[in-house]
Short mmCIF file of C-alpha atoms and ligand atoms in Angstrom, two decimals:
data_model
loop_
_atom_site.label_atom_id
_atom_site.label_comp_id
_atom_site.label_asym_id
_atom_site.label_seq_id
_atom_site.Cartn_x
_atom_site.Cartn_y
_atom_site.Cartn_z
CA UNK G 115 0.00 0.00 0.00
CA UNK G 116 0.81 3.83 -0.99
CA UNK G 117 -0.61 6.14 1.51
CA UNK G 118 -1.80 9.33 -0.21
CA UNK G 119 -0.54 11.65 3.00
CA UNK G 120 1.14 11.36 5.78
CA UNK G 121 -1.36 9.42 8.35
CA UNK G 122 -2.50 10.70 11.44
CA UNK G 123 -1.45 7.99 13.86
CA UNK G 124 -4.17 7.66 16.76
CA UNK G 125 -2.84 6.22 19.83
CA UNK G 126 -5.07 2.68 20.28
CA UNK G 127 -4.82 0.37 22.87
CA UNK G 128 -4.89 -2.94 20.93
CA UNK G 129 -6.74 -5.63 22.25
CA UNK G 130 -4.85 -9.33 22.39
CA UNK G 131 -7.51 -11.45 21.69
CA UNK G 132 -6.00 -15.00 21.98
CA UNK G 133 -7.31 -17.24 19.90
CA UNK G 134 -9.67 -19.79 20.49
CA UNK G 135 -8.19 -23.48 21.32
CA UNK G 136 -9.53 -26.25 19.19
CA UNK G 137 -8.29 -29.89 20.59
CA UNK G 138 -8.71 -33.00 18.64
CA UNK G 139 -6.49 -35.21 20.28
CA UNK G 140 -9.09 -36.79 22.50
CA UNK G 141 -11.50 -38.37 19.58
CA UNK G 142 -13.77 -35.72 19.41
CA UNK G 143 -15.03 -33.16 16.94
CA UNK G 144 -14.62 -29.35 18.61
CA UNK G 145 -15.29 -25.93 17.37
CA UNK G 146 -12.90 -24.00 15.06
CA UNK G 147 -11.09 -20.72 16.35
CA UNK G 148 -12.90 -17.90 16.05
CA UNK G 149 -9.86 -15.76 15.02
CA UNK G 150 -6.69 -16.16 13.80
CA UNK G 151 -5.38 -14.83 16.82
CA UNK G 152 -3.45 -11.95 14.97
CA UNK G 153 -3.64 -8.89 17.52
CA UNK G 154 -3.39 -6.16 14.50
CA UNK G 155 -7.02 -7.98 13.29
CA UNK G 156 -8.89 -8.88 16.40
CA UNK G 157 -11.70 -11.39 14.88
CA UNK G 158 -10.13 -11.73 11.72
CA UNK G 159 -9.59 -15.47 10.19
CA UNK G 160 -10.86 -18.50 11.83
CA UNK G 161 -8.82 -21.49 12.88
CA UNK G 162 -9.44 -24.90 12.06
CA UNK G 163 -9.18 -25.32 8.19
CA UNK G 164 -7.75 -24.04 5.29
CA UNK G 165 -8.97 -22.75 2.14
CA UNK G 166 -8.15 -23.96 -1.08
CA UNK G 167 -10.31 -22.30 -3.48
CA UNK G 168 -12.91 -19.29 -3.68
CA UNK G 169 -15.75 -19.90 -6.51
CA UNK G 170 -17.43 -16.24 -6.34
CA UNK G 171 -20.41 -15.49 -7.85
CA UNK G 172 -21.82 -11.66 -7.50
CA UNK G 173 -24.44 -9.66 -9.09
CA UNK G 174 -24.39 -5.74 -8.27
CA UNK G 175 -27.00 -3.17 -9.15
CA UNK G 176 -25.54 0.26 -8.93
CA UNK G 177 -29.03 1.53 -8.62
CA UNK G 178 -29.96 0.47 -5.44
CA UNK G 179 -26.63 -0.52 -4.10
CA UNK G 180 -27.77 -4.05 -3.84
CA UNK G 181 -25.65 -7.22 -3.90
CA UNK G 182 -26.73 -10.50 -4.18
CA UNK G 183 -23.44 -13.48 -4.06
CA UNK G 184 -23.22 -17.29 -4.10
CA UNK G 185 -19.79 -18.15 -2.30
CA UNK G 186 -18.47 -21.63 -3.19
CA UNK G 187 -15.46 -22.21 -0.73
CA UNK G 188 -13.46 -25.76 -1.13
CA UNK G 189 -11.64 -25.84 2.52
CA UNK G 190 -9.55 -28.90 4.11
CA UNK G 191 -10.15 -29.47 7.60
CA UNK G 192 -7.24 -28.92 9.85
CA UNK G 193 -8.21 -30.13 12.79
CA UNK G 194 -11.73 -32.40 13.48
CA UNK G 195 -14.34 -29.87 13.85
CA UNK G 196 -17.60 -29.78 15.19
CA UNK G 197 -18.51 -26.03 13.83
CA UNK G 198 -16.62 -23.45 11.96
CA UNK G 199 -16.86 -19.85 11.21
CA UNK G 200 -16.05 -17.34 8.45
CA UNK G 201 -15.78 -13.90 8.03
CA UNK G 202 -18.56 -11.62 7.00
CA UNK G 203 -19.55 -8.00 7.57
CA UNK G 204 -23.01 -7.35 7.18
CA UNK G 205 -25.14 -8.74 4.50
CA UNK G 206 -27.87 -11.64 4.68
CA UNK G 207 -27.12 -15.19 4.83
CA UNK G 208 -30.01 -16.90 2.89
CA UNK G 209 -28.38 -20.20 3.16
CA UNK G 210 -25.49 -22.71 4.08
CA UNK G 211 -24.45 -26.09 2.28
CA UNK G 212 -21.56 -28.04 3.63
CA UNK G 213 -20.86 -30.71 0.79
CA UNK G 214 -24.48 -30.17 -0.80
CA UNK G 215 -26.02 -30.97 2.91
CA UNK G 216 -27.98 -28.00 4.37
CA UNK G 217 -26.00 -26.73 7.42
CA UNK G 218 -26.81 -24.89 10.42
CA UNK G 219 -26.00 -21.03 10.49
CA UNK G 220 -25.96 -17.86 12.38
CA UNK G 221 -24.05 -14.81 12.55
CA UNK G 222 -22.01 -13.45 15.37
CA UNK G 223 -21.26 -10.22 14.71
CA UNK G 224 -18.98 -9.83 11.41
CA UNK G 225 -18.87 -14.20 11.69
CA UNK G 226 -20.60 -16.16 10.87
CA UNK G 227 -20.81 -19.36 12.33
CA UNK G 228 -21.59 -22.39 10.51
CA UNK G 229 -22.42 -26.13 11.73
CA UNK G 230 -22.43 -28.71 9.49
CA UNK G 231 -24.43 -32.25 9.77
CA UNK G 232 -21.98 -33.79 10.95
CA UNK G 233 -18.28 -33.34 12.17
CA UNK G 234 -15.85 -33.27 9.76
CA UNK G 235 -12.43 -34.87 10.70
CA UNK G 236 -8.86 -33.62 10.24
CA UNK G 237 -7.87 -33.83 6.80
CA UNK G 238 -11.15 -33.92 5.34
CA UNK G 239 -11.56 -31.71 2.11
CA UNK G 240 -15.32 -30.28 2.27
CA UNK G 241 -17.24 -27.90 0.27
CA UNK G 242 -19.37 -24.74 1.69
CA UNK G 243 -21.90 -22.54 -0.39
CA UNK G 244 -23.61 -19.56 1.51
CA UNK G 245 -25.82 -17.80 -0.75
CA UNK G 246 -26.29 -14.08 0.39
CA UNK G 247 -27.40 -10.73 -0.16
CA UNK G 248 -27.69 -7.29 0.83
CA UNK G 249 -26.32 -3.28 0.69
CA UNK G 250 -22.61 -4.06 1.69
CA UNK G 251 -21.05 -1.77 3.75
CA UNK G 252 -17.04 -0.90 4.69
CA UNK G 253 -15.95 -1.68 7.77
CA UNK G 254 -15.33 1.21 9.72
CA UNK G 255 -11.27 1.82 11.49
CA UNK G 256 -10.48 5.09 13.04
CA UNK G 257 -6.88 4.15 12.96
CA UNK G 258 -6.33 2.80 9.27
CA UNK G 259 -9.33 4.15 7.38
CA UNK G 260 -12.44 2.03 6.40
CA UNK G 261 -11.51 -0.73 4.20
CA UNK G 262 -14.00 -2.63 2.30
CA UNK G 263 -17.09 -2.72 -0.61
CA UNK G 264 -18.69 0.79 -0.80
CA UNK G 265 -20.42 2.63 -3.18
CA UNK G 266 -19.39 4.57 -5.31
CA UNK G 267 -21.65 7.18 -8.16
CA UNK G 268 -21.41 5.36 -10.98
CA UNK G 269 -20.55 1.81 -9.18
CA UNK G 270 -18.52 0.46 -6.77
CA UNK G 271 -14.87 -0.38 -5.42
CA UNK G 272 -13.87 -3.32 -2.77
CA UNK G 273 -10.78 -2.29 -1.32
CA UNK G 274 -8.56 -2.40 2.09
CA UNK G 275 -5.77 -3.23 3.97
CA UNK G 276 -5.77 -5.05 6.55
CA UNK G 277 -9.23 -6.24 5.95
CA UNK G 278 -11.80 -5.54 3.11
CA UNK G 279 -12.86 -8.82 1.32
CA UNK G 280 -15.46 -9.93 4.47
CA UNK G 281 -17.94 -7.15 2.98
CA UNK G 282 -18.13 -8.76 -0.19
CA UNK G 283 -17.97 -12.46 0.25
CA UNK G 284 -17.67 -15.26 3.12
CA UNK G 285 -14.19 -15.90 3.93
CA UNK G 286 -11.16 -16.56 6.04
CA UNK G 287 -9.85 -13.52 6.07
CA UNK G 288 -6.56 -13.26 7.05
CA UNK G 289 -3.35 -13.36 4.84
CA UNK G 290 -1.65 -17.01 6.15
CA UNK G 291 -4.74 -18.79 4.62
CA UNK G 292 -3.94 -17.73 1.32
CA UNK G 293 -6.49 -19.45 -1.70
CA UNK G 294 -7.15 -19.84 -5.76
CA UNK G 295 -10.12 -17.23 -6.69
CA UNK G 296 -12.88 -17.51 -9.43
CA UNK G 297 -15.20 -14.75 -9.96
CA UNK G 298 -17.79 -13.92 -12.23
CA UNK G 299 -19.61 -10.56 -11.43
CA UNK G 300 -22.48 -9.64 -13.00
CA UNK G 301 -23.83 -5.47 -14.02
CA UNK G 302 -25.18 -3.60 -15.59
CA UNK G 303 -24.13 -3.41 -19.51
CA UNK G 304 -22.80 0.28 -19.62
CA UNK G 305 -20.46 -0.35 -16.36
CA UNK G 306 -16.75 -2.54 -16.41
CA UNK G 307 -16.49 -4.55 -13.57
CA UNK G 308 -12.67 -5.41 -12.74
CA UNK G 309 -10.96 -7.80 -10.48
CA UNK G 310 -8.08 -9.36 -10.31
CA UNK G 311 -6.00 -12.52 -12.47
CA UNK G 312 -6.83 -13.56 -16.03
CA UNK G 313 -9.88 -12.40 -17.61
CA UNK G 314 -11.74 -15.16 -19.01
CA UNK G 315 -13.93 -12.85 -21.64
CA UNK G 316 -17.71 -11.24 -21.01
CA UNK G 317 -21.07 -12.63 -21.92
CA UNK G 318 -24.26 -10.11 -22.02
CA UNK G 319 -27.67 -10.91 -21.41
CA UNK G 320 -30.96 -8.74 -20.56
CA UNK G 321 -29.13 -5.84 -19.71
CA UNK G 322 -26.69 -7.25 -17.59
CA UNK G 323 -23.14 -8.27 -18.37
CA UNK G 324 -21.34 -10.99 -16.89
CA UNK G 325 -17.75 -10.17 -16.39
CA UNK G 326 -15.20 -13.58 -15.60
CA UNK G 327 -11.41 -13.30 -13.60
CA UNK G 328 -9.44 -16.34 -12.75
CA UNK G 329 -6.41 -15.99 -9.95
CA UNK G 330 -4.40 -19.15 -9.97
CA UNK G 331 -1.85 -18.24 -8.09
CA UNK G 332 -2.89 -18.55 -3.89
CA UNK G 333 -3.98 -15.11 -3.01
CA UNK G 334 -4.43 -13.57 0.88
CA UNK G 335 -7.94 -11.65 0.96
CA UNK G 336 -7.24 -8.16 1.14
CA UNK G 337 -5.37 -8.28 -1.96
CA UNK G 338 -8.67 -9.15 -3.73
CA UNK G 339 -10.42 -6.81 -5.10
CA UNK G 340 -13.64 -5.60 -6.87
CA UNK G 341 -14.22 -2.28 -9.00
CA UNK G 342 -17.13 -1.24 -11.25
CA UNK G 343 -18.04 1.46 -12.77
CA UNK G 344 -17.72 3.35 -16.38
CA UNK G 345 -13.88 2.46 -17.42
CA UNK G 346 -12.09 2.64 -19.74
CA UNK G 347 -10.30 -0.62 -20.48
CA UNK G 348 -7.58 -1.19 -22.57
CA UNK G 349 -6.80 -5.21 -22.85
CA UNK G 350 -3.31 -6.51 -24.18
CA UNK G 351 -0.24 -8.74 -23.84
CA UNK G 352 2.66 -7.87 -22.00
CA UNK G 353 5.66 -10.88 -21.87
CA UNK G 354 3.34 -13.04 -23.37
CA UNK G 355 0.99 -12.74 -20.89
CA UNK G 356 -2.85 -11.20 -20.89
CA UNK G 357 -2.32 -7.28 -19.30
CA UNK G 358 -5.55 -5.63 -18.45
CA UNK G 359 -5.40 -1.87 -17.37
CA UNK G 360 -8.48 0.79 -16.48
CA UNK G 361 -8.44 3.98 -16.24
CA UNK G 362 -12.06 5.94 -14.35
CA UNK G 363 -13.82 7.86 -17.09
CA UNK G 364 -13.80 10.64 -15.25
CA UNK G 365 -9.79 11.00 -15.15
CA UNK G 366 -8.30 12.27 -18.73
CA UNK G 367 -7.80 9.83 -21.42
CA UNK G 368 -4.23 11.51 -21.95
CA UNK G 369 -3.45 12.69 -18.25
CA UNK G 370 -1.12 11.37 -15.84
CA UNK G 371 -2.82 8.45 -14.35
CA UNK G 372 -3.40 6.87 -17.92
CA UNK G 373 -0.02 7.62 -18.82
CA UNK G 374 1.21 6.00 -15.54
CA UNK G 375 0.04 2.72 -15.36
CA UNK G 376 0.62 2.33 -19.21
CA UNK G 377 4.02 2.31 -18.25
CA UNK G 378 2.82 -1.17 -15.94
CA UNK G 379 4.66 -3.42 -18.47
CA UNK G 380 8.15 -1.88 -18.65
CA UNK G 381 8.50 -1.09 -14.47
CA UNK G 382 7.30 -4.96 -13.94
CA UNK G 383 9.91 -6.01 -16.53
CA UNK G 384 12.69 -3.98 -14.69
CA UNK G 385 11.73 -5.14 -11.63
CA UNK G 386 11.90 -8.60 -12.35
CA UNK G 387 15.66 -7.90 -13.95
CA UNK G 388 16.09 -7.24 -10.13
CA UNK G 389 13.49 -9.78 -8.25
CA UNK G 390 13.41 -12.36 -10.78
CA UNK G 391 10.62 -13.65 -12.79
CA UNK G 392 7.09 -11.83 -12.33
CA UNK G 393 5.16 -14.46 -9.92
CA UNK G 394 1.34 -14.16 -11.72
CA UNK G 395 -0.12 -14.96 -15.09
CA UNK G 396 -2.01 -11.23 -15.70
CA UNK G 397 -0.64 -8.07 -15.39
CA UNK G 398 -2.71 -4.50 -14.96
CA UNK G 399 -3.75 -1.49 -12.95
CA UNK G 400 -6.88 -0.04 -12.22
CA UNK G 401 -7.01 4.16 -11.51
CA UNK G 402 -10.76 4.96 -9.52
CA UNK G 403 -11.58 8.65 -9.34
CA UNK G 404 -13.08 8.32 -6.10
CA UNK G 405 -11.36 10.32 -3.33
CA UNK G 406 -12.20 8.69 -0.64
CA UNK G 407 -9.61 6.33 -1.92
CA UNK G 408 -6.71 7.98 -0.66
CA UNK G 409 -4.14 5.43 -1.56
CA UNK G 410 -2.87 2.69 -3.90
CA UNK G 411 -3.08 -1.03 -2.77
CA UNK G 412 -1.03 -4.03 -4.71
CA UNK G 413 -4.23 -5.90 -5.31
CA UNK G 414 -2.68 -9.25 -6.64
CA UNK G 415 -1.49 -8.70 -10.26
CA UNK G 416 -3.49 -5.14 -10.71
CA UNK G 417 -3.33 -3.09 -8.39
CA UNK G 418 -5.94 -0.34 -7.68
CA UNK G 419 -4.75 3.47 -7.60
CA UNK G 420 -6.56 6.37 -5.50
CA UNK G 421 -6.80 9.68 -8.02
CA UNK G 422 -4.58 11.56 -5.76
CA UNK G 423 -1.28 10.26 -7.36
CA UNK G 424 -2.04 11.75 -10.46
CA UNK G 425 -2.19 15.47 -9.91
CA UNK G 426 0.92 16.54 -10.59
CA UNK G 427 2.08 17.70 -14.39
CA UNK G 428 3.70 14.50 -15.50
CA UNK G 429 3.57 10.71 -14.66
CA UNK G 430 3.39 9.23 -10.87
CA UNK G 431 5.50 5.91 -11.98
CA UNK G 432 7.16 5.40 -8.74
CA UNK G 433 3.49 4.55 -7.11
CA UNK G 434 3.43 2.21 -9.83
CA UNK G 435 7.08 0.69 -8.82
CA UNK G 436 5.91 0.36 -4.96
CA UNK G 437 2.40 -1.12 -6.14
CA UNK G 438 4.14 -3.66 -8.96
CA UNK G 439 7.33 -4.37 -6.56
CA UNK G 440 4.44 -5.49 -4.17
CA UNK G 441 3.72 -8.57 -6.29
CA UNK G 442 6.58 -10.25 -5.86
CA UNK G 443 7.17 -8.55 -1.65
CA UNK G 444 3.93 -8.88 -0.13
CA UNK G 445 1.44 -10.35 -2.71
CA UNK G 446 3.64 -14.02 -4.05
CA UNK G 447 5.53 -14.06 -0.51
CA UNK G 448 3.00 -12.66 1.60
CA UNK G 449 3.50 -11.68 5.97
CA UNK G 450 1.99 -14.64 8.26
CA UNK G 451 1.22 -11.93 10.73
CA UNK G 452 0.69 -7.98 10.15
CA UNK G 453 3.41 -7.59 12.71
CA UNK G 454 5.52 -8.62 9.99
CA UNK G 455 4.42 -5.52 7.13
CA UNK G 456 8.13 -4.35 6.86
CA UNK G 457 8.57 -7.46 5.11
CA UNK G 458 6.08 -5.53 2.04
CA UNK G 459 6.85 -1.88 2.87
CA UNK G 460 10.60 -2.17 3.48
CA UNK G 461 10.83 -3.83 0.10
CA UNK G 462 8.12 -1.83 -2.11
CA UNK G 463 9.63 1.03 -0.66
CA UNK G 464 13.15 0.08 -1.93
CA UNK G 465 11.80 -0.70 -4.91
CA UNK G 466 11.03 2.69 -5.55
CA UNK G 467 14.59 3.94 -4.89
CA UNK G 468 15.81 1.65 -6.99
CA UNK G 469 13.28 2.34 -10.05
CA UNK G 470 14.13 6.18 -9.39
CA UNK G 471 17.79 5.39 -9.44
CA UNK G 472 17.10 3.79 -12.72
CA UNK G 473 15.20 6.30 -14.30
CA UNK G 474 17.64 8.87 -13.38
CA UNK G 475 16.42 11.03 -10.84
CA UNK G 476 17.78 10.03 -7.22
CA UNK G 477 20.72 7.37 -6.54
CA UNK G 478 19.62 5.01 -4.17
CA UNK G 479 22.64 5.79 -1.52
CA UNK G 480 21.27 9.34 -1.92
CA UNK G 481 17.75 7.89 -1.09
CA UNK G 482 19.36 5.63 1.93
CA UNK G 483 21.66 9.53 3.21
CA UNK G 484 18.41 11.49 3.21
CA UNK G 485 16.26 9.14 5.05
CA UNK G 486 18.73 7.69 7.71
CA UNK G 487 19.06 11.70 8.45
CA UNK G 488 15.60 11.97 9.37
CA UNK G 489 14.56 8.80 10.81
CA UNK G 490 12.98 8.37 14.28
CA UNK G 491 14.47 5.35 15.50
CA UNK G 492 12.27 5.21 18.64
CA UNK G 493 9.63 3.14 16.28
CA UNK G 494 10.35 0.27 15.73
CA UNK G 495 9.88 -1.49 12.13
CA UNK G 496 8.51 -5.15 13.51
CA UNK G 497 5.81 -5.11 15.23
CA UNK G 498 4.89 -1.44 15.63
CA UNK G 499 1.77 -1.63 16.94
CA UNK G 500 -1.45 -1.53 14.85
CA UNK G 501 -2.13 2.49 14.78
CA UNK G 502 1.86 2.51 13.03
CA UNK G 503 1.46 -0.50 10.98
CA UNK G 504 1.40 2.06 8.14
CA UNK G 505 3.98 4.62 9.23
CA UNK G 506 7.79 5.68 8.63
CA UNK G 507 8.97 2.90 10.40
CA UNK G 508 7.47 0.07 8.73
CA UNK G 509 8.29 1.75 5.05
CA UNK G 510 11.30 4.31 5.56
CA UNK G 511 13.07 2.69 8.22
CA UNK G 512 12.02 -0.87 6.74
CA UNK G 513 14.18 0.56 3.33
CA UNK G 514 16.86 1.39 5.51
CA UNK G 515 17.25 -1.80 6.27
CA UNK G 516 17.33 -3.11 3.32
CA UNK G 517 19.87 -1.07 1.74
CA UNK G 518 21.86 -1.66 4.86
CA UNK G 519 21.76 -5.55 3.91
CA UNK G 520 23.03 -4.47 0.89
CA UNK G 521 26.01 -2.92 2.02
CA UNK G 522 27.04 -5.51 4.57
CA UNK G 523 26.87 -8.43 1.80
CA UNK G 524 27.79 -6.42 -1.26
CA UNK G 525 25.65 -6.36 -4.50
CA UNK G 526 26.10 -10.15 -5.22
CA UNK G 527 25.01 -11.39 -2.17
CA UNK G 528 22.00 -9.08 -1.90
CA UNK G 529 20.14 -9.97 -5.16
CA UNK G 530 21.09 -13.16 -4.76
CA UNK G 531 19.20 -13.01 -1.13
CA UNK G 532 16.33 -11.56 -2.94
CA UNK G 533 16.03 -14.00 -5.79
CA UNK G 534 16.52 -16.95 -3.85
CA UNK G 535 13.72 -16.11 -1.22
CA UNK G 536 11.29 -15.01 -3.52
CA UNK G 537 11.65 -18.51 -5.28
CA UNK G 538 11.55 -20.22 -2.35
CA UNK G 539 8.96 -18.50 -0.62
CA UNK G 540 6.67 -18.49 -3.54
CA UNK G 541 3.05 -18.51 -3.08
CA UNK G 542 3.61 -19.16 0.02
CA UNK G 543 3.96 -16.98 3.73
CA UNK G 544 6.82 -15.90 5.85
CA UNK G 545 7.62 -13.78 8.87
CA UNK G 546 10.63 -11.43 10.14
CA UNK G 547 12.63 -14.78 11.38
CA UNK G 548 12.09 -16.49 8.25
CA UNK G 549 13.63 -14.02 6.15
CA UNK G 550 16.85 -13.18 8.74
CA UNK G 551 17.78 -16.78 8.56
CA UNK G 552 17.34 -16.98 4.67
CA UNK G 553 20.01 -13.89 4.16
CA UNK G 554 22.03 -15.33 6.57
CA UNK G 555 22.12 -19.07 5.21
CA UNK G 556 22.59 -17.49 1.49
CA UNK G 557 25.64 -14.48 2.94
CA UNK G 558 27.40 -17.36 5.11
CA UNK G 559 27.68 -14.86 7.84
CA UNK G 560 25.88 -13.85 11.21
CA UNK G 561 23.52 -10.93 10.25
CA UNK G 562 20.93 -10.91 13.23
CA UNK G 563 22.94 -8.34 15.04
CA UNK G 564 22.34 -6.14 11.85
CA UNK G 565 18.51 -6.70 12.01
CA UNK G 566 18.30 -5.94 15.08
CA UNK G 567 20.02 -2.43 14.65
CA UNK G 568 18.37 -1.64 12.05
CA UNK G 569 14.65 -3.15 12.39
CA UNK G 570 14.21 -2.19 16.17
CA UNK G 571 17.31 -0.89 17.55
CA UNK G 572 16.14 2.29 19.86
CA UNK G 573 19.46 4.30 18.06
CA UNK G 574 20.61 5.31 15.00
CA UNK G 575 22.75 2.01 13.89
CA UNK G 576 26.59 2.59 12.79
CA UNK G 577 26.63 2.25 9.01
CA UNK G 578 27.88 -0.65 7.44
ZN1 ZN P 875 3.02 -0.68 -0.03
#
């Protein structure tokens, strides 16, 4: 994520909800976690199975604000369970079917909680469909901003970090239970209606077209997304490989924003002369015009810009190098825990030094001198709390660190650090640890004591 401008940061007590214990080890079937247990989300993601696969189908009318879905969610068990639960905010439950059985259901605030027939053991794959309905609504964070579906005057965008995708459509809704996505959405003729992964063509019927998006690569929830609305859509190949880019009607056909993200193919292609090879099958951006979207998120393989980027007299493209460098840091290897969002930041933010050092503006040491002058080194980068999970520390000071990798291995050892997790980590999740030992293993030298400097050390850290 971009933010637009500098963030107030609220001072919030955050709850620790622990997460519920689900035991299996005695023969018998028990209830699934209601939460992941990730403090930065209290109630977010359940415990107790895994998704594999998101079937979506959705039907929006713009006129009354109405949405009407049929969820099909293929899950494996991962512990025997007696009940589960998934995330959803607002909305109408009409109906539950574990494995074509009818299934108990009722909600719990933004849960709901479903109980199948009959237990379903570790291991076991099973298959939910919740058909539902109703006005979605965003859900509502002083802290970070509302996140979610809302409204907008022509359609509608689905879009938040951490949490947005329980507005829209049942799910476990937290990044470690990362999942395949199909959607079809269905509008309106006039309106485009853009999501994320391959699109699999259009077909039109009474007024309404039905619009089709395949993600194959796993996906965590907030990096889905949803956006309708009069577009215009310009549909290609880049790298032999479908690239689908949209641009709000309302923004100039020849302004900045359209001449930003039609630079999307050549930034991705330099990036991945850095990263290695792009991680998804699609490529594309989507600019809204709505601003109450005050940033730009790296929904996975086209990622959704706020308007605000795009005021200036030329081309934002460094949004567009944070955004696309997400894909590989944040969207392919994605944090197990929000704790963990220097991991995404650090690198996205690098990522724009490194494109600016490229396109001939700012070196990246110059980058590294200006912000090491300026950084508060009282916040820490892991684990800064949930009001700061999107402040200087997490993204400046999470740069830092990375260049200061950089100079303690030398240039060989750094991209080969970055090449070598990325392929190994692929698709997959990772935290802070994870990635420490990685450079380490790959260098052949002790660098904890450089993390630690330079992720949470209280000082500013000698240079290396
Ligand atoms: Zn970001």
């Amino acid at each position: 994520m971009t933010r637009g401008r500098r963030w107030g940061a609220a001072a919030l007590a955050v709850a620790l909800l622990a997460g519920g214990c689900t035991r299996d080890d005695d023969g018998r079937f028990h209830p699934g976690a209601a939460d992941v247990g990730d403090p930065y989300v209290p109630g977010a993601g359940n415990g107790g199975y895994d998704v594999g696969h998101y079937a979506l189908k959705v039907r929006y009318d713009p006129a009354n604000d109405r949405l009407t879905g049929e969820a099909l969610l293929t899950a494996t068990a991962t512990k025997a369970l007696s009940r589960f639960q998934l995330d959803l905010a607002g909305l109408t439950v009409d109906r539950v079917r574990v494995d074509g059985a009818p299934a108990k259901h009722r909600r719990d605030g933004a849960e709901l909680i479903v109980t199948p027939p009959h237990g379903l053991p570790a291991g076991q794959r099973f298959a939910v469909e919740v058909t539902y309905g109703g006005v979605p609504e965003p859900l509502p964070s002083a802290e970070l901003g509302d996140g979610g579906f809302r409204a907008t005057g022509d359609g509608a965008i689905a879009l938040g970090q951490p949490e947005s995708a329980s507005t829209w459509y049942p799910v476990n809704d937290h990044p470690s239970d990362k999942a395949t996505y199909d959607l079809e959405v269905t509008v309106p003729d006039r309106l485009a209606a853009l999501s994320n992964g391959v699109p699999k063509g259009t077909e039109s019927r009474d007024g309404w077209t039905t619009w089709r998006w395949s993600e194959d690569s796993p996906m965590a929830s907030y990096l889905s997304t949803l956006v309708i609305g009069h577009y215009r859509v310009a549909t290609g190949t880049h790298a032999g490989k479908p690239i689908v880019t949209a641009v709000a009607a309302g923004l100039p056909a020849d302004g900045p924003a359209a001449a930003s993200v039609a630079r999307t193919g050549e930034i991705a292609d330099f990036l991945s002369g850095r990263f290695g090879p792009y991680p998804f099958d699609a490529y594309g951006g989507i600019v809204v015009a709505d601003d109450r979207i005050r940033y730009a998120l790296e929904t996975q393989s086209r990622p959704v810009y706020g308007p605000g980027f795009f005021r200036g007299a030329g081309p934002n493209t460094e949004v567009v190098a944070h955004e696309l460098a997400h894909q590989w840091f944040g969207d392919s290897v994605s944090v197990a825990r929000w704790s963990d969002l220097w991991l995404n930041e650090g690198f996205a933010t690098y990522a724009e030094w490194l494109w600016a050092e490229h396109d001939g503006r700012r070196t990246v040491e110059r980058a590294f001198a200006d912000r090491y002058a300026v950084t508060d080194w009282s916040k820490p980068s892991v684990d800064p709390g949930r009001a700061a999970m999107f402040g200087d520390a997490v993204y400046q000071r999470g740069a830092l660190t990375v260049h200061a990798l950089r100079r303690a291995v030398g240039d060989d050892a750094f991209f080969r650090i970055l090449r070598g997790w990325l392929a190994e980590r692929r698709n997959g999740t990772a935290t802070t640890a994870d990635f420490i030992g990685y450079a380490e293993r790959t260098a052949g030298k002790p660098l904890r004591p450089l993390f630690d400097a330079w992720l949470v050390g209280a000082s500013a850290p000698a240079l290396p």
